[in-house]
Short mmCIF file of C-alpha atoms in Angstrom, two decimals:
data_model
loop_
_atom_site.label_atom_id
_atom_site.label_comp_id
_atom_site.label_asym_id
_atom_site.label_seq_id
_atom_site.Cartn_x
_atom_site.Cartn_y
_atom_site.Cartn_z
CA MET A 5 99.12 100.15 114.81
CA VAL A 6 99.88 103.86 114.72
CA SER A 7 98.04 105.99 112.22
CA PRO A 8 100.23 108.40 110.27
CA GLU A 9 97.38 110.87 110.43
CA ASN A 10 97.99 111.59 114.12
CA PRO A 11 101.37 113.18 114.81
CA GLU A 12 100.59 113.07 118.53
CA GLU A 13 101.02 109.31 118.39
CA LEU A 14 104.58 109.63 117.12
CA GLY A 15 106.91 107.70 119.35
CA GLN A 16 104.13 105.39 120.53
CA GLU A 17 104.40 102.84 117.74
CA GLN A 18 103.60 99.33 118.85
CA PRO A 19 106.38 96.73 118.91
CA PHE A 20 106.60 94.09 116.20
CA ILE A 21 105.18 91.38 118.45
CA SER A 22 102.01 93.45 118.91
CA HIS A 23 101.46 93.48 115.15
CA LEU A 24 101.95 89.71 115.04
CA MET A 25 99.42 89.25 117.83
CA GLU A 26 96.89 91.42 116.00
CA LEU A 27 97.49 89.48 112.78
CA ARG A 28 96.95 86.24 114.68
CA ASP A 29 93.64 87.51 116.04
CA ARG A 30 92.49 88.51 112.55
CA LEU A 31 93.43 85.13 111.11
CA ILE A 32 91.57 83.35 113.91
CA ARG A 33 88.47 85.40 113.17
CA MET A 34 88.76 84.54 109.49
CA LEU A 35 89.07 80.83 110.21
CA VAL A 36 86.11 80.94 112.59
CA ALA A 37 84.01 82.72 109.97
CA VAL A 38 84.83 80.12 107.30
CA LEU A 39 84.13 77.31 109.77
CA LEU A 40 80.73 78.73 110.72
CA VAL A 41 79.69 79.14 107.09
CA PHE A 42 80.93 75.62 106.32
CA ILE A 43 78.89 74.20 109.20
CA VAL A 44 75.81 75.88 107.75
CA LEU A 45 76.49 74.64 104.20
CA PHE A 46 77.64 71.09 104.88
CA PRO A 47 74.14 69.61 105.45
CA PHE A 48 73.26 70.89 101.98
CA ALA A 49 76.50 69.74 100.33
CA ASN A 50 74.79 67.24 98.00
CA ASP A 51 72.19 69.80 96.95
CA ILE A 52 74.92 72.33 96.24
CA TYR A 53 76.81 69.82 94.12
CA THR A 54 73.64 68.98 92.17
CA TYR A 55 73.15 72.69 91.47
CA VAL A 56 76.77 73.13 90.33
CA ALA A 57 76.59 70.01 88.14
CA SER A 58 73.29 70.94 86.49
CA PRO A 59 74.92 72.63 83.41
CA LEU A 60 76.65 69.34 82.59
CA MET A 61 73.73 67.13 83.55
CA ALA A 62 71.50 69.03 81.14
CA GLN A 63 73.88 68.23 78.26
CA LEU A 64 74.53 64.55 79.00
CA PRO A 65 72.98 62.07 76.57
CA GLU A 66 69.78 60.44 77.72
CA GLY A 67 70.35 57.39 79.87
CA THR A 68 73.79 58.52 81.13
CA SER A 69 74.84 60.19 84.38
CA MET A 70 77.88 61.25 86.31
CA ILE A 71 79.90 58.59 88.13
CA ALA A 72 82.21 58.26 91.12
CA THR A 73 85.34 56.23 90.34
CA GLN A 74 86.86 56.38 93.82
CA VAL A 75 85.57 54.92 97.04
CA ALA A 76 85.49 58.16 99.05
CA SER A 77 84.44 60.44 96.18
CA PRO A 78 80.69 60.44 97.03
CA PHE A 79 81.56 61.98 100.42
CA LEU A 80 84.76 63.95 99.81
CA THR A 81 83.64 65.73 96.63
CA PRO A 82 80.54 67.40 98.16
CA PHE A 83 82.61 68.06 101.29
CA LYS A 84 85.25 69.84 99.21
CA LEU A 85 82.60 71.83 97.37
CA ALA A 86 80.98 72.94 100.63
CA LEU A 87 84.36 74.06 101.99
CA VAL A 88 85.26 76.00 98.85
CA SER A 89 81.79 77.55 98.80
CA ALA A 90 82.24 78.63 102.42
CA ILE A 91 85.50 80.38 101.50
CA PHE A 92 83.93 82.10 98.49
CA LEU A 93 80.90 83.26 100.46
CA SER A 94 83.06 84.45 103.36
CA MET A 95 85.36 86.44 101.08
CA PRO A 96 83.86 89.88 101.92
CA TYR A 97 84.36 89.27 105.64
CA LEU A 98 87.85 87.85 105.09
CA LEU A 99 88.91 90.89 103.08
CA PHE A 100 87.34 93.13 105.70
CA GLN A 101 89.54 91.59 108.38
CA LEU A 102 92.62 92.12 106.24
CA TRP A 103 91.51 95.70 105.64
CA VAL A 104 91.08 96.38 109.36
CA PHE A 105 94.63 95.12 109.91
CA VAL A 106 96.20 97.17 107.11
CA ALA A 107 94.07 100.35 107.20
CA PRO A 108 95.77 102.06 110.20
CA GLY A 109 99.02 102.15 108.24
CA LEU A 110 97.47 103.94 105.26
CA TYR A 111 97.05 107.64 104.64
CA ARG A 112 93.60 109.13 104.24
CA HIS A 113 93.86 109.51 100.45
CA GLU A 114 95.07 105.91 100.19
CA LYS A 115 92.04 104.72 102.15
CA GLN A 116 89.70 106.68 99.93
CA LEU A 117 91.21 104.96 96.90
CA ALA A 118 91.44 101.47 98.42
CA ILE A 119 87.87 101.15 99.72
CA PRO A 120 86.12 101.51 96.32
CA LEU A 121 88.68 99.23 94.69
CA LEU A 122 88.20 96.60 97.40
CA VAL A 123 84.41 96.61 97.08
CA SER A 124 84.47 96.59 93.28
CA SER A 125 87.04 93.77 93.19
CA ILE A 126 84.74 91.55 95.28
CA PHE A 127 81.78 92.41 93.05
CA LEU A 128 83.77 91.73 89.85
CA PHE A 129 85.03 88.38 91.15
CA TYR A 130 81.48 87.21 91.88
CA LEU A 131 80.36 88.59 88.52
CA GLY A 132 83.04 86.53 86.79
CA MET A 133 81.83 83.37 88.52
CA LEU A 134 78.22 84.06 87.52
CA PHE A 135 79.30 84.73 83.94
CA ALA A 136 81.11 81.39 83.84
CA TYR A 137 78.19 79.44 85.33
CA TYR A 138 75.31 80.89 83.33
CA LEU A 139 76.96 81.68 79.98
CA VAL A 140 80.16 79.70 79.59
CA PHE A 141 79.27 76.33 81.14
CA PRO A 142 76.23 75.58 78.92
CA LEU A 143 78.18 76.34 75.74
CA VAL A 144 81.32 74.50 76.80
CA PHE A 145 79.53 71.36 77.97
CA ALA A 146 77.27 71.29 74.92
CA PHE A 147 80.36 71.44 72.72
CA LEU A 148 82.32 68.82 74.67
CA THR A 149 79.51 66.30 74.97
CA GLY A 150 78.53 66.80 71.33
CA THR A 151 82.01 65.98 70.06
CA ALA A 152 82.19 62.55 71.74
CA PRO A 153 83.02 59.79 69.22
CA GLU A 154 80.29 57.38 68.31
CA GLY A 155 79.98 54.54 70.78
CA VAL A 156 81.54 56.53 73.65
CA ALA A 157 79.28 57.09 76.64
CA VAL A 158 79.95 60.45 78.31
CA MET A 159 79.94 59.77 82.05
CA THR A 160 82.05 62.34 83.87
CA ASP A 161 83.63 61.59 87.24
CA ILE A 162 82.24 63.87 89.95
CA SER A 163 85.65 64.78 91.40
CA HIS A 164 87.12 65.60 87.98
CA TYR A 165 84.08 67.71 87.17
CA LEU A 166 84.45 69.67 90.42
CA ASP A 167 88.12 70.39 89.69
CA PHE A 168 87.14 71.51 86.19
CA VAL A 169 84.44 73.97 87.28
CA LEU A 170 86.52 75.35 90.16
CA THR A 171 89.31 76.10 87.69
CA LEU A 172 86.88 77.97 85.45
CA PHE A 173 85.34 79.81 88.39
CA PHE A 174 88.74 80.98 89.55
CA ALA A 175 89.92 81.87 86.03
CA PHE A 176 86.88 83.98 85.22
CA GLY A 177 86.86 85.58 88.67
CA ILE A 178 90.49 86.68 88.25
CA ALA A 179 89.92 87.75 84.64
CA PHE A 180 87.16 90.12 85.70
CA GLU A 181 89.65 91.95 87.95
CA ILE A 182 91.37 93.51 84.93
CA PRO A 183 89.79 96.99 85.42
CA ILE A 184 91.04 97.02 89.02
CA ALA A 185 94.55 96.03 87.93
CA THR A 186 94.53 98.73 85.25
CA ILE A 187 93.51 101.46 87.69
CA LEU A 188 96.15 100.34 90.20
CA LEU A 189 98.88 100.44 87.55
CA VAL A 190 97.89 103.98 86.57
CA ALA A 191 97.54 105.09 90.20
CA ALA A 192 101.02 103.75 91.01
CA GLY A 193 102.49 105.70 88.10
CA ILE A 194 103.76 102.53 86.41
CA THR A 195 101.93 103.32 83.19
CA THR A 196 99.37 105.70 81.70
CA PRO A 197 96.07 105.14 79.88
CA GLU A 198 97.70 106.36 76.67
CA ASP A 199 100.49 103.77 76.96
CA LEU A 200 97.95 101.02 77.59
CA ALA A 201 95.94 102.10 74.55
CA ARG A 202 99.05 101.98 72.37
CA LYS A 203 99.77 98.43 73.55
CA ARG A 204 96.27 97.19 72.69
CA PRO A 205 97.45 94.71 69.96
CA TYR A 206 99.78 92.99 72.41
CA VAL A 207 97.02 92.86 75.03
CA ILE A 208 94.63 91.17 72.60
CA VAL A 209 97.18 88.46 71.89
CA GLY A 210 97.92 88.16 75.60
CA VAL A 211 94.30 87.64 76.64
CA PHE A 212 93.89 84.81 74.14
CA VAL A 213 97.08 83.20 75.44
CA ALA A 214 95.78 83.59 79.01
CA GLY A 215 92.47 82.05 77.93
CA MET A 216 94.35 79.12 76.49
CA LEU A 217 96.30 78.57 79.71
CA LEU A 218 93.47 79.12 82.20
CA THR A 219 90.72 77.14 80.49
CA PRO A 220 90.37 73.55 79.31
CA PRO A 221 91.79 72.74 75.88
CA ASP A 222 88.84 73.86 73.77
CA VAL A 223 88.38 76.91 71.59
CA ILE A 224 84.99 77.90 72.98
CA SER A 225 86.01 78.34 76.62
CA GLN A 226 89.23 80.07 75.54
CA THR A 227 87.33 82.56 73.39
CA LEU A 228 84.62 83.08 76.01
CA LEU A 229 87.31 84.01 78.51
CA ALA A 230 89.46 86.10 76.15
CA LEU A 231 86.67 88.32 74.83
CA PRO A 232 85.45 89.50 78.28
CA MET A 233 89.06 90.12 79.28
CA TRP A 234 89.50 92.34 76.23
CA VAL A 235 86.30 94.26 76.97
CA LEU A 236 87.28 94.65 80.62
CA PHE A 237 90.68 95.93 79.55
CA GLU A 238 88.98 98.65 77.50
CA LEU A 239 86.77 99.51 80.47
CA GLY A 240 89.86 99.69 82.65
CA ILE A 241 91.41 102.25 80.29
CA ILE A 242 88.25 104.36 80.44
CA PHE A 243 88.05 104.22 84.24
CA SER A 244 91.77 104.93 84.62
CA ARG A 245 91.40 108.06 82.47
CA VAL A 246 88.55 109.25 84.67
CA PHE A 247 90.64 108.52 87.75
CA GLN A 248 93.63 110.38 86.30
CA GLN A 249 91.51 113.43 85.49
CA ARG A 250 90.07 113.51 88.99
CA ARG A 251 93.50 113.18 90.55
CA LYS A 252 94.82 116.00 88.34
CA ALA A 253 91.90 118.22 89.31
CA SER A 254 92.49 117.41 92.98
CA GLY A 255 96.19 118.19 92.58
CA ASP A 256 95.44 121.55 90.96
CA ALA A 257 93.06 122.44 93.78
CA ARG A 258 95.65 121.41 96.37
CA GLU A 259 98.33 123.46 94.61
CA THR A 260 96.05 126.50 94.61
CA GLN A 261 95.43 126.03 98.31
CA GLU A 262 99.17 125.70 98.96
CA VAL A 263 99.88 128.94 97.10
CA GLY A 264 97.23 130.70 99.18
CA ASP A 265 98.62 129.30 102.43
CA ALA A 266 102.15 130.27 101.40
CA SER A 267 100.99 133.81 100.63
CA VAL A 268 99.29 134.09 104.03
CA GLY A 269 102.39 132.78 105.77
CA LEU A 270 104.64 135.16 103.88
CA SER A 271 102.44 138.15 104.72
CA THR A 272 102.39 137.18 108.39
CA ALA A 273 106.15 136.68 108.45
CA THR A 274 106.72 140.05 106.74
CA ALA A 275 104.47 141.84 109.20
CA GLY A 276 106.26 140.22 112.12
CA SER A 277 109.64 141.18 110.70
CA ASN A 278 108.58 144.80 110.25
CA GLY A 279 107.27 144.96 113.81
CA PHE A 280 110.47 143.51 115.14
CA THR A 281 112.62 146.00 113.24
CA ALA A 282 110.60 148.97 114.41
CA GLY A 283 110.46 148.07 118.08
CA SER A 284 113.76 146.37 118.84
CA PRO A 285 117.13 148.07 119.41
CA THR A 286 118.97 144.92 118.38
CA GLY A 287 118.60 142.22 115.77
CA ALA A 288 118.47 142.19 111.99
CA GLY A 289 116.31 145.28 111.63
CA SER A 290 118.36 147.35 114.06
CA GLY A 291 121.49 146.60 112.02
CA VAL A 292 119.97 148.52 109.11
CA GLU A 293 119.09 151.38 111.45
CA ARG A 294 122.60 151.43 112.85
CA THR A 295 123.99 151.53 109.33
CA ALA A 296 121.77 154.49 108.47
CA ASN A 297 122.76 156.24 111.71
CA ARG A 298 126.43 155.67 110.97
CA ALA A 299 126.02 157.00 107.45
CA SER A 300 124.33 160.15 108.79
CA SER A 301 126.98 160.52 111.46
CA VAL A 302 129.63 160.91 108.76
CA GLY A 303 128.64 164.52 108.49
CA THR A 304 127.69 165.09 112.17
CA PRO A 305 130.41 163.99 114.57
CA ALA A 306 130.30 167.33 116.31
CA ALA A 307 127.20 166.25 118.14
CA GLU A 308 129.28 163.68 119.99
CA SER A 309 132.53 165.60 120.46
CA GLY A 310 131.11 169.03 120.99
CA GLY A 311 134.15 170.48 119.15
CA ASP A 312 134.38 173.84 117.46
CA GLY A 313 134.71 174.90 113.84
CA ASP A 314 137.81 172.89 112.96
CA VAL A 315 136.15 169.56 113.88
CA VAL A 316 135.72 167.32 110.87
CA GLY A 317 132.11 166.85 109.84
CA ARG A 318 130.76 169.40 112.27
CA ASP A 319 126.96 169.79 112.43
CA ILE A 320 125.85 172.61 110.15
CA SER A 321 122.20 172.58 111.13
CA GLY A 322 120.94 176.05 111.89
CA GLY A 323 122.71 179.31 111.33
CA ASP A 324 124.31 180.52 108.18
CA PRO A 325 125.74 177.68 106.13
CA PHE A 326 128.24 180.02 104.50
CA GLU A 327 129.72 181.11 107.83
CA SER A 328 133.50 180.77 107.88
CA GLY A 329 134.74 177.66 109.72
CA ARG A 330 131.26 176.17 109.77
CA PHE A 331 132.30 173.02 107.89
CA THR A 332 135.68 171.38 107.36
CA PRO A 333 135.69 168.59 104.71
CA MET A 334 137.26 165.17 105.38
CA THR A 335 140.57 164.21 103.95
CA GLU A 336 140.70 161.24 101.55
CA GLU A 337 142.25 159.00 104.24
CA GLU A 338 139.52 159.90 106.74
CA MET A 339 136.79 159.33 104.15
CA GLU A 340 138.17 155.89 103.21
CA ALA A 341 138.46 154.89 106.86
CA GLN A 342 134.90 155.99 107.57
CA LEU A 343 133.53 154.15 104.52
CA ASP A 344 135.46 150.98 105.44
CA ALA A 345 133.92 151.07 108.90
CA VAL A 346 130.41 151.46 107.45
CA GLU A 347 130.95 148.60 104.96
CA SER A 348 132.26 146.36 107.74
CA ASP A 349 129.15 147.00 109.83
CA GLU A 350 126.93 146.35 106.81
CA GLU A 351 128.66 143.01 106.15
CA ILE A 352 128.10 141.95 109.76
CA ASP A 353 124.43 142.90 109.60
CA SER A 354 124.05 141.16 106.20
CA ASP A 355 125.54 137.96 107.62
CA ALA A 356 123.08 138.13 110.48
CA LEU A 357 120.21 138.57 108.02
CA ASP A 358 121.40 135.80 105.68
CA GLU A 359 121.97 133.22 108.41
CA PRO A 360 119.43 130.48 107.56
CA ASP A 361 116.88 129.34 110.07
CA PRO A 362 117.11 125.51 110.44
CA VAL A 363 113.33 125.20 110.70
CA GLU A 364 112.80 127.33 107.59
CA ARG A 365 115.27 125.12 105.74
CA LYS A 366 113.24 122.10 106.78
CA LEU A 367 110.07 123.72 105.45
CA GLU A 368 111.81 124.38 102.14
CA ARG A 369 112.97 120.75 102.06
CA ILE A 370 109.39 119.62 102.77
CA MET A 371 108.12 121.50 99.70
CA VAL A 372 110.73 119.76 97.54
CA LEU A 373 109.75 116.35 98.96
CA ARG A 374 106.08 117.04 98.25
CA GLU A 375 106.83 117.82 94.63
CA SER A 376 108.73 114.52 94.36
CA GLU A 377 105.86 112.72 96.20
CA ASP A 378 108.18 111.49 98.97
CA TYR A 379 105.40 111.81 101.55
CA PRO A 380 106.90 109.66 104.38
CA GLU A 381 110.08 111.77 104.54
CA ALA A 382 108.01 114.96 104.28
CA ARG A 383 105.87 113.86 107.23
CA ARG A 384 108.94 113.08 109.31
CA LEU A 385 110.29 116.59 108.77
CA LEU A 386 106.86 118.09 109.47
CA TYR A 387 106.78 116.36 112.85
CA GLU A 388 110.22 117.86 113.60
CA VAL A 389 108.92 121.31 112.66
CA LEU A 390 106.00 120.81 115.04
CA GLU A 391 108.51 120.18 117.83
CA GLU A 392 111.17 122.80 116.98
CA GLY A 393 109.37 125.67 115.20
CA ASP A 394 107.65 128.77 116.49
CA ASP A 395 103.89 129.31 116.42
CA GLU A 396 103.81 130.46 112.79
CA GLN A 397 106.01 127.59 111.59
CA ARG A 398 103.92 125.05 113.48
CA ARG A 399 100.77 126.48 111.92
CA VAL A 400 102.26 126.09 108.45
CA ALA A 401 103.32 122.51 109.28
CA ARG A 402 99.81 121.64 110.46
CA ASN A 403 98.35 123.07 107.24
CA ILE A 404 100.70 120.98 105.14
CA LEU A 405 99.86 117.85 107.14
CA GLY A 406 96.18 118.51 106.55
CA GLN A 407 96.83 118.88 102.82
CA LEU A 408 98.77 115.59 102.72
CA ASP A 409 95.86 113.84 104.40
CA THR A 410 93.41 115.28 101.85
CA PRO A 411 93.34 113.28 98.58
#
């Protein structure tokens, strides 16, 4: 995959089949990793199941135990648990493989945001599972076994119990991702921390509804899921505010740097324009000089014609200015014709000065795209400037690319 950070790689993007082949390799590595972990865990499948079932076993009435109601349950249930455990334990490596596949297509500031979120999401998912096992399971199973009618022996099927605990593990693991979801919503500009805070009453109702849907039909497990979700929602608001403040500070620093770079570029361009006007007989600067020369020549045509005293606009430098025949004023028709000629030359020179440079127009368009955060289109135009512009324009384009890559 081609990294957008390297403009030199433009035009060398891999074909679609290459991406599919890379994705296939990543998926194969993920499957191999899960298989290896499963091979390690399978000999201990029964021990793992005993450990997972211990919260319920501790609450069962004396003289009762769990049962297997199906023929293959004693083998398939530990097998299933070992496989699911292998997937859970391999999750960091699996997400790493997905990250390696996606990362080349991300900008630098996107990578710097995604890596902490990826690591914290894994940590929060495991934290949710531990919370369910050590805090929720004992309370839930004590409540459920204690409410059994008199004369009913509580003997849970091992496969049904495994489905039950896996549902709770998954529900609490997902619920603990609320801070990550909150930060992503704020980072994407979908909402703001202030909007989330104003919608707090609706969120409280929503987390209890989610607890009802994701947990077994008992009030304890629903409440034990809803309360952490509420607390995590509040933490997500706090973290999103911190993130928003940091991004604003980074944006202010970037804007200050852009103003400084623009000032340097303008000073360089002004100096180059002055040098060009002073040393070149043609071009935009020389048009102004020609206009000034023509204006001065209104009163000095005698230098060109070499005529005598009756020549219009004869040079009066030197000698007595009051000498008879020294100066003959223009008629109104001659003055109007001379002024029309000067204005015509000035219009031509002004058109030459006002003719827009296509590369400069692209740079102006890039600044507009940056303000609207349309970074892909801005990068495309920057690459064109690198190909079409002069040294100064290419330097400005490289500076802007560096600023886009800096979060």
